[in-house]
Coordinates of C-alpha atoms in Angstrom, one line a residue:
X211 CA -27.6 -0.1 24.8
X212 CA -29.7 -0.2 21.6
X213 CA -28.0 0.8 18.4
X214 CA -29.5 3.7 16.4
X215 CA -30.3 3.5 12.7
X216 CA -29.7 7.2 12.3
X217 CA -26.3 7.1 14.0
X218 CA -25.3 4.1 11.9
X219 CA -26.2 5.8 8.7
X220 CA -24.3 9.0 9.8
X221 CA -21.2 6.9 10.5
X222 CA -21.6 5.1 7.2
X223 CA -21.8 8.5 5.4
X224 CA -18.8 10.1 7.2
X225 CA -16.4 7.3 8.1
X226 CA -18.0 4.3 6.4
X227 CA -15.1 3.4 4.1
X228 CA -13.0 2.9 7.3
X229 CA -15.7 0.7 8.8
X230 CA -16.8 3.0 11.6
X231 CA -20.5 2.0 11.3
X232 CA -19.7 -1.7 11.5
X233 CA -17.5 -1.1 14.6
X234 CA -20.4 0.9 16.2
X235 CA -22.7 -2.1 15.6
X236 CA -20.2 -4.5 17.2
X237 CA -19.2 -6.1 13.8
X238 CA -15.5 -5.5 14.5
X239 CA -14.3 -8.1 11.9
X240 CA -16.3 -6.5 9.2
X241 CA -15.0 -3.1 10.2
X242 CA -11.5 -4.3 9.9
X243 CA -12.2 -5.7 6.4
X244 CA -13.6 -2.4 5.4
X245 CA -10.5 -0.6 6.8
X246 CA -8.2 -2.9 4.9
X247 CA -10.1 -2.8 1.6
X248 CA -11.2 0.9 1.7
X249 CA -14.9 0.2 2.1
X250 CA -15.2 -3.4 1.0
X251 CA -13.2 -3.5 -2.2
X252 CA -12.8 0.2 -3.0
X253 CA -16.3 1.2 -1.9
X254 CA -18.4 -1.7 -3.3
X255 CA -19.2 -3.0 0.1
X256 CA -19.8 0.5 1.4
X257 CA -22.5 1.0 -1.3
X258 CA -24.1 -2.4 -0.6
X259 CA -24.4 -1.3 3.1
X260 CA -27.0 1.3 2.0
X261 CA -29.7 -1.4 2.0
X262 CA -28.0 -3.8 4.4
X263 CA -27.7 -1.5 7.4
X264 CA -31.3 -1.9 8.6
X265 CA -30.7 -5.6 9.0
X266 CA -27.4 -5.1 10.7
X267 CA -29.0 -2.7 13.2
X268 CA -31.9 -5.2 13.9
X269 CA -29.4 -8.0 14.3
X270 CA -27.2 -6.0 16.7
X271 CA -30.3 -5.0 18.8
X272 CA -31.6 -8.6 18.9
X273 CA -34.8 -7.7 17.1
X274 CA -37.4 -10.5 17.8
X275 CA -38.6 -10.7 14.2
X276 CA -35.0 -10.9 12.9
X277 CA -34.1 -13.5 15.5
X278 CA -37.1 -15.6 14.6
X279 CA -36.2 -15.5 10.9
X280 CA -32.7 -16.5 11.7
X281 CA -33.9 -19.4 13.8
X282 CA -36.1 -20.5 10.9
X283 CA -33.2 -20.4 8.5
X284 CA -31.1 -22.5 11.0
X285 CA -33.9 -25.1 11.2
X286 CA -34.0 -25.3 7.4
X287 CA -30.2 -25.4 6.8
X288 CA -28.0 -27.4 9.2
X289 CA -25.1 -25.6 7.7
X290 CA -25.1 -21.9 6.4
X291 CA -25.9 -21.9 2.7
X292 CA -23.3 -20.7 0.3
X293 CA -23.1 -16.9 -0.3
X294 CA -21.6 -15.5 -3.4
X295 CA -20.8 -12.2 -1.7
X296 CA -19.1 -13.8 1.3
X297 CA -17.1 -16.3 -0.9
X298 CA -15.9 -13.4 -3.1
X299 CA -15.1 -11.4 0.1
X300 CA -13.0 -14.3 1.4
X301 CA -11.0 -14.6 -1.8
X302 CA -10.4 -10.8 -1.9
X303 CA -9.3 -10.4 1.7
X304 CA -7.2 -13.5 1.8
X305 CA -5.6 -12.6 -1.5
X306 CA -4.9 -9.1 -0.2
X307 CA -3.3 -10.4 3.0
X308 CA -1.3 -13.0 1.2
X309 CA 0.1 -10.7 -1.4
X310 CA 0.8 -8.0 1.2
X311 CA 3.0 -10.5 3.1
X312 CA 4.7 -11.5 -0.1
X313 CA 5.3 -7.9 -1.2
X314 CA 6.5 -6.9 2.3
X315 CA 9.4 -9.3 2.0
X316 CA 12.6 -7.2 1.3
X317 CA 13.5 -8.8 -2.0
X318 CA 16.8 -7.0 -2.2
X319 CA 18.0 -8.7 1.0
X320 CA 16.6 -12.2 0.3
X321 CA 18.3 -14.3 -2.4
X322 CA 16.0 -15.8 -5.0
X323 CA 16.7 -19.3 -4.0
X324 CA 15.3 -18.5 -0.5
X325 CA 12.1 -16.8 -1.6
X326 CA 10.0 -19.9 -1.1
X327 CA 11.2 -20.1 2.5
X328 CA 10.6 -16.4 3.0
X329 CA 7.0 -16.9 1.8
X330 CA 6.3 -19.4 4.6
X331 CA 4.0 -16.9 6.4
X332 CA 1.9 -16.3 3.3
X333 CA -0.5 -19.3 3.8
X334 CA -0.9 -18.2 7.4
X335 CA -2.0 -14.7 6.2
X336 CA -4.4 -16.2 3.7
X337 CA -6.0 -18.4 6.3
X338 CA -6.4 -15.4 8.6
X339 CA -8.2 -13.5 5.7
X340 CA -10.5 -16.5 5.1
X341 CA -11.3 -16.9 8.8
X342 CA -11.8 -13.2 9.3
X343 CA -14.5 -12.9 6.6
X344 CA -16.0 -16.3 7.5
X345 CA -16.7 -15.2 11.1
X346 CA -18.6 -12.1 10.3
X347 CA -22.2 -11.9 11.5
X348 CA -24.3 -15.0 12.1
X349 CA -21.7 -17.4 10.8
X350 CA -18.5 -18.8 12.3
X351 CA -15.9 -21.4 11.7
X352 CA -12.7 -22.6 13.3
X353 CA -9.2 -21.5 12.2
X354 CA -7.6 -25.0 11.9
X355 CA -9.3 -26.1 8.7
X356 CA -8.6 -23.0 6.5
X357 CA -5.0 -23.0 7.9
X358 CA -4.6 -26.7 6.8
X359 CA -6.1 -26.0 3.4
X360 CA -3.7 -23.0 2.9
X361 CA -0.5 -24.9 3.9
X362 CA -1.4 -27.8 1.6
X363 CA -0.6 -25.5 -1.3
X364 CA 2.7 -24.4 0.2
X365 CA 4.8 -26.7 -2.1
X366 CA 3.6 -24.5 -5.0
X367 CA 5.8 -21.7 -3.7
X368 CA 8.9 -23.6 -4.6
X369 CA 7.9 -23.3 -8.2
X370 CA 6.4 -19.8 -8.1
X371 CA 5.9 -17.5 -5.2
X372 CA 2.9 -16.0 -7.0
X373 CA 0.6 -18.9 -6.0
X374 CA -1.5 -16.9 -3.6
X375 CA -4.7 -17.4 -5.6
X376 CA -4.5 -21.2 -5.3
X377 CA -3.8 -20.8 -1.6
X378 CA -6.8 -18.6 -1.1
X379 CA -9.0 -21.0 -3.1
X380 CA -7.9 -24.1 -1.1
X381 CA -8.3 -22.3 2.2
X382 CA -11.8 -21.0 1.3
X383 CA -12.8 -24.5 0.2
X384 CA -11.6 -26.1 3.5
X385 CA -13.4 -23.4 5.5
X386 CA -16.7 -23.8 3.5
X387 CA -16.8 -27.6 3.7
X388 CA -15.1 -28.4 7.0
X389 CA -15.4 -25.4 9.3
X390 CA -18.4 -23.2 8.5
X391 CA -21.3 -23.4 10.9
X392 CA -24.0 -21.2 12.5
X393 CA -23.3 -18.8 15.3
X394 CA -25.9 -20.0 17.8
X395 CA -25.0 -17.6 20.6
X396 CA -24.1 -13.9 20.2
X397 CA -20.6 -12.9 21.0
X398 CA -20.1 -11.9 24.6
X399 CA -19.7 -8.1 24.9
X400 CA -16.2 -6.8 25.4
X401 CA -15.1 -3.4 26.9
X402 CA -14.8 -0.7 24.3
X403 CA -11.1 -0.1 25.2
X404 CA -10.3 -3.7 24.5
X405 CA -12.1 -3.7 21.2
X406 CA -10.4 -0.5 20.2
X407 CA -7.0 -1.8 21.2
X408 CA -7.4 -5.0 19.1
X409 CA -8.8 -3.0 16.1
X410 CA -6.0 -0.4 16.2
X411 CA -3.3 -3.1 16.6
X412 CA -4.6 -5.0 13.6
X413 CA -4.8 -1.8 11.6
X414 CA -1.2 -1.0 12.5
X415 CA 0.0 -4.5 11.6
X416 CA -1.6 -4.2 8.2
X417 CA -0.2 -0.7 7.7
X418 CA 3.3 -2.0 8.6
X419 CA 3.1 -4.4 5.7
X420 CA 2.3 -1.5 3.4
X421 CA 5.2 0.4 4.9
X422 CA 7.6 -2.5 4.3
X423 CA 6.5 -2.8 0.7
X424 CA 6.9 1.0 0.2
X425 CA 10.4 1.0 1.6
X426 CA 11.9 -2.2 0.2
X427 CA 10.0 -3.1 -3.0
X428 CA 8.0 -0.1 -4.3
X429 CA 9.7 1.4 -7.4
X430 CA 8.9 3.6 -10.4
X431 CA 10.4 4.1 -13.8
X432 CA 11.6 7.6 -14.8
X433 CA 11.8 9.1 -18.3
X434 CA 15.2 7.4 -18.9
X435 CA 13.8 4.0 -18.2
X436 CA 15.7 3.8 -14.9
X437 CA 13.9 2.0 -12.1
X438 CA 14.0 4.2 -8.9
X439 CA 13.0 3.1 -5.5
X440 CA 10.0 4.9 -4.0
X441 CA 11.9 5.6 -0.8
X442 CA 14.5 7.6 -2.9
X443 CA 11.7 9.3 -4.8
X444 CA 10.1 10.4 -1.5
X445 CA 13.4 11.7 -0.2
X446 CA 13.9 13.8 -3.4
X447 CA 10.2 14.9 -3.6
X448 CA 10.5 17.9 -1.3
X449 CA 13.3 19.3 -3.4
X450 CA 11.6 18.6 -6.7
X451 CA 10.0 21.2 -9.0
X452 CA 6.6 19.6 -8.3
X453 CA 6.9 20.6 -4.6
X454 CA 8.9 23.8 -4.8
X455 CA 7.1 25.3 -7.8
X456 CA 3.8 23.6 -7.7
X457 CA 1.7 26.3 -9.4
X458 CA 3.9 26.6 -12.5
X459 CA 4.2 22.8 -12.8
X460 CA 0.5 22.3 -12.8
X461 CA 0.1 25.2 -15.3
X462 CA 2.7 23.6 -17.6
X463 CA 0.9 20.3 -17.4
X464 CA -2.5 21.9 -18.1
X465 CA -1.1 23.6 -21.2
X466 CA 0.5 20.4 -22.3
X467 CA -2.8 18.5 -22.1
X468 CA -4.7 21.3 -23.8
X469 CA -2.3 21.7 -26.8
X470 CA -0.8 18.3 -27.2
X471 CA -3.1 15.9 -25.5
X472 CA -2.3 13.4 -22.7
X473 CA 0.5 11.5 -24.4
X474 CA 3.3 13.6 -22.9
X475 CA 1.7 14.2 -19.5
X476 CA 3.3 11.3 -17.7
X477 CA 6.7 12.3 -18.9
X478 CA 6.2 15.8 -17.7
X479 CA 4.9 14.6 -14.4
X480 CA 7.9 12.3 -13.9
X481 CA 10.3 15.2 -14.8
X482 CA 8.5 17.5 -12.3
X483 CA 8.5 14.7 -9.6
X484 CA 12.3 14.4 -10.1
X485 CA 12.5 10.9 -8.5
X486 CA 16.3 10.7 -8.8
X487 CA 16.9 14.2 -7.5
X488 CA 18.4 15.4 -10.8
X489 CA 16.7 18.7 -11.0
X490 CA 17.7 19.7 -7.5
X491 CA 21.3 18.5 -8.0
X492 CA 21.6 20.6 -11.1
X493 CA 20.3 23.6 -9.2
X494 CA 22.7 23.0 -6.3
X495 CA 25.8 22.7 -8.5
X496 CA 24.6 25.5 -10.8
X497 CA 25.2 23.6 -14.0
X498 CA 23.0 22.9 -17.1
X499 CA 21.1 19.6 -17.3
X500 CA 23.1 18.7 -20.3
X501 CA 26.5 19.5 -18.7
X502 CA 29.3 17.1 -19.3
X503 CA 31.0 15.2 -16.5
X504 CA 34.0 17.5 -16.7
X505 CA 31.8 20.6 -16.1
X506 CA 30.0 18.9 -13.2
X507 CA 33.3 17.9 -11.6
X508 CA 34.7 21.5 -12.0
X509 CA 31.5 23.0 -10.5
X510 CA 31.6 20.5 -7.6
X511 CA 35.3 21.3 -6.8
X512 CA 34.7 25.0 -6.9
X513 CA 31.7 24.8 -4.5
X514 CA 33.4 22.3 -2.3
X515 CA 36.3 24.6 -1.7
X516 CA 33.9 27.6 -1.2
X517 CA 31.8 25.8 1.4
X518 CA 34.4 23.6 3.1
X519 CA 33.6 23.7 6.9
X520 CA 37.3 24.3 7.7
X521 CA 37.2 27.7 6.1
X522 CA 34.7 29.0 8.7
X523 CA 35.5 29.7 12.4
X524 CA 32.2 30.9 13.8
X525 CA 30.1 27.9 15.1
X526 CA 26.8 29.0 13.4
X527 CA 28.5 29.6 10.0
X528 CA 30.5 26.4 10.4
X529 CA 27.3 24.3 10.8
X530 CA 25.7 26.1 7.9
X531 CA 28.7 25.4 5.7
X532 CA 28.7 21.7 6.8
X533 CA 25.1 21.3 5.7
X534 CA 25.8 23.0 2.4
X535 CA 29.0 20.9 1.9
X536 CA 27.0 17.7 2.4
X537 CA 24.3 18.9 0.0
X538 CA 27.0 19.7 -2.7
X539 CA 28.5 16.2 -2.2
X540 CA 25.1 14.5 -2.6
X541 CA 24.3 16.6 -5.7
X542 CA 27.6 15.6 -7.3
X543 CA 27.0 11.9 -6.5
X544 CA 23.5 12.1 -8.0
X545 CA 24.7 13.7 -11.3
X546 CA 27.8 11.5 -11.6
X547 CA 25.8 8.3 -11.1
X548 CA 23.2 9.4 -13.6
X549 CA 25.8 10.3 -16.2
X550 CA 27.5 7.0 -15.7
X551 CA 24.3 5.0 -16.1
X552 CA 23.2 6.9 -19.2
X553 CA 26.6 6.4 -20.8
X554 CA 26.3 2.7 -20.2
X555 CA 22.8 2.6 -21.6
X556 CA 23.8 4.6 -24.7
X557 CA 26.6 2.2 -25.3
X558 CA 24.2 -0.8 -25.1
X559 CA 21.6 0.9 -27.2
X560 CA 23.3 2.9 -30.0
X561 CA 21.2 5.7 -31.5
X562 CA 20.2 9.2 -31.0
X563 CA 20.0 9.2 -27.2
X564 CA 20.4 12.3 -25.1
X565 CA 20.1 13.3 -21.5
X566 CA 16.6 14.0 -20.3
X567 CA 15.8 17.7 -20.4
X568 CA 14.6 19.7 -17.5
X569 CA 11.1 20.9 -18.5
X570 CA 10.6 23.3 -15.6

């Protein structure tokens, strides 16, 4: 069935950054690249599609004039000429896949001396990225040569795991010089369900790498200079002032920017985000943010006695008390650990240091 220019532009306008218009035209590889890079490197490819779509539609429909021009180009050039856009695209996508594999490795569970071995799949991911971009449209190339070029750089990872750029460069070079050729026959059509299955599977695999990075390696630094894992920040987010009292937090941030500029905005945001769960822990135990360890311990013991599950006989109240008791224990652990870390930090850095204040 012939592809419609209007439908293509409509898909480009609505779901273009996810590659919907390319998938509609049968350019599944390009659609996947758009999905992974949010519209071809954060929308740049999506913008370029404005004037490229007419050619894509004609190519998909086998337009005689477009086919004749392509045949003439093939007669003039035995090998596809170099394209700056495609070369940059190969570097971007292969770099992205390589680094995603690298960042998805759970660094806290892999000793430093084994990181080079853990990075063994990185050249494979880079070669997949080079091959993916190199096989878009009227060009194609085998997978063996970019894979060989990528793994020739693997010894670099024993010196530095951040060698993805050189791997991408070598893989792209091998593809360009030893694999790239013209696609003389159009791809045989595949059932829509099979195309969707492959596309969704690839999207899920890519998303799983982001999920692994988010869980194992993503971290942020709070106002105390403490590095907090994103997984812990997400767990504390729904009990943070930013979530529970969103309107007043945004109002406070707006007033801060209006009266004192942007310099303190990040500090206020991190305080409201409460990545370590301090604000909620203070609220649960009913103590001041600046309370001493003795006060925190006393409040904890009082509440623990009050909400101990053994004091309740009815099943419903017993369950409620058990949940509250666990919440009190977690709050005590959070505040005690924070106090301990701050005392150690203050001992290492003498000066006028004090606990972070709760701004909201």
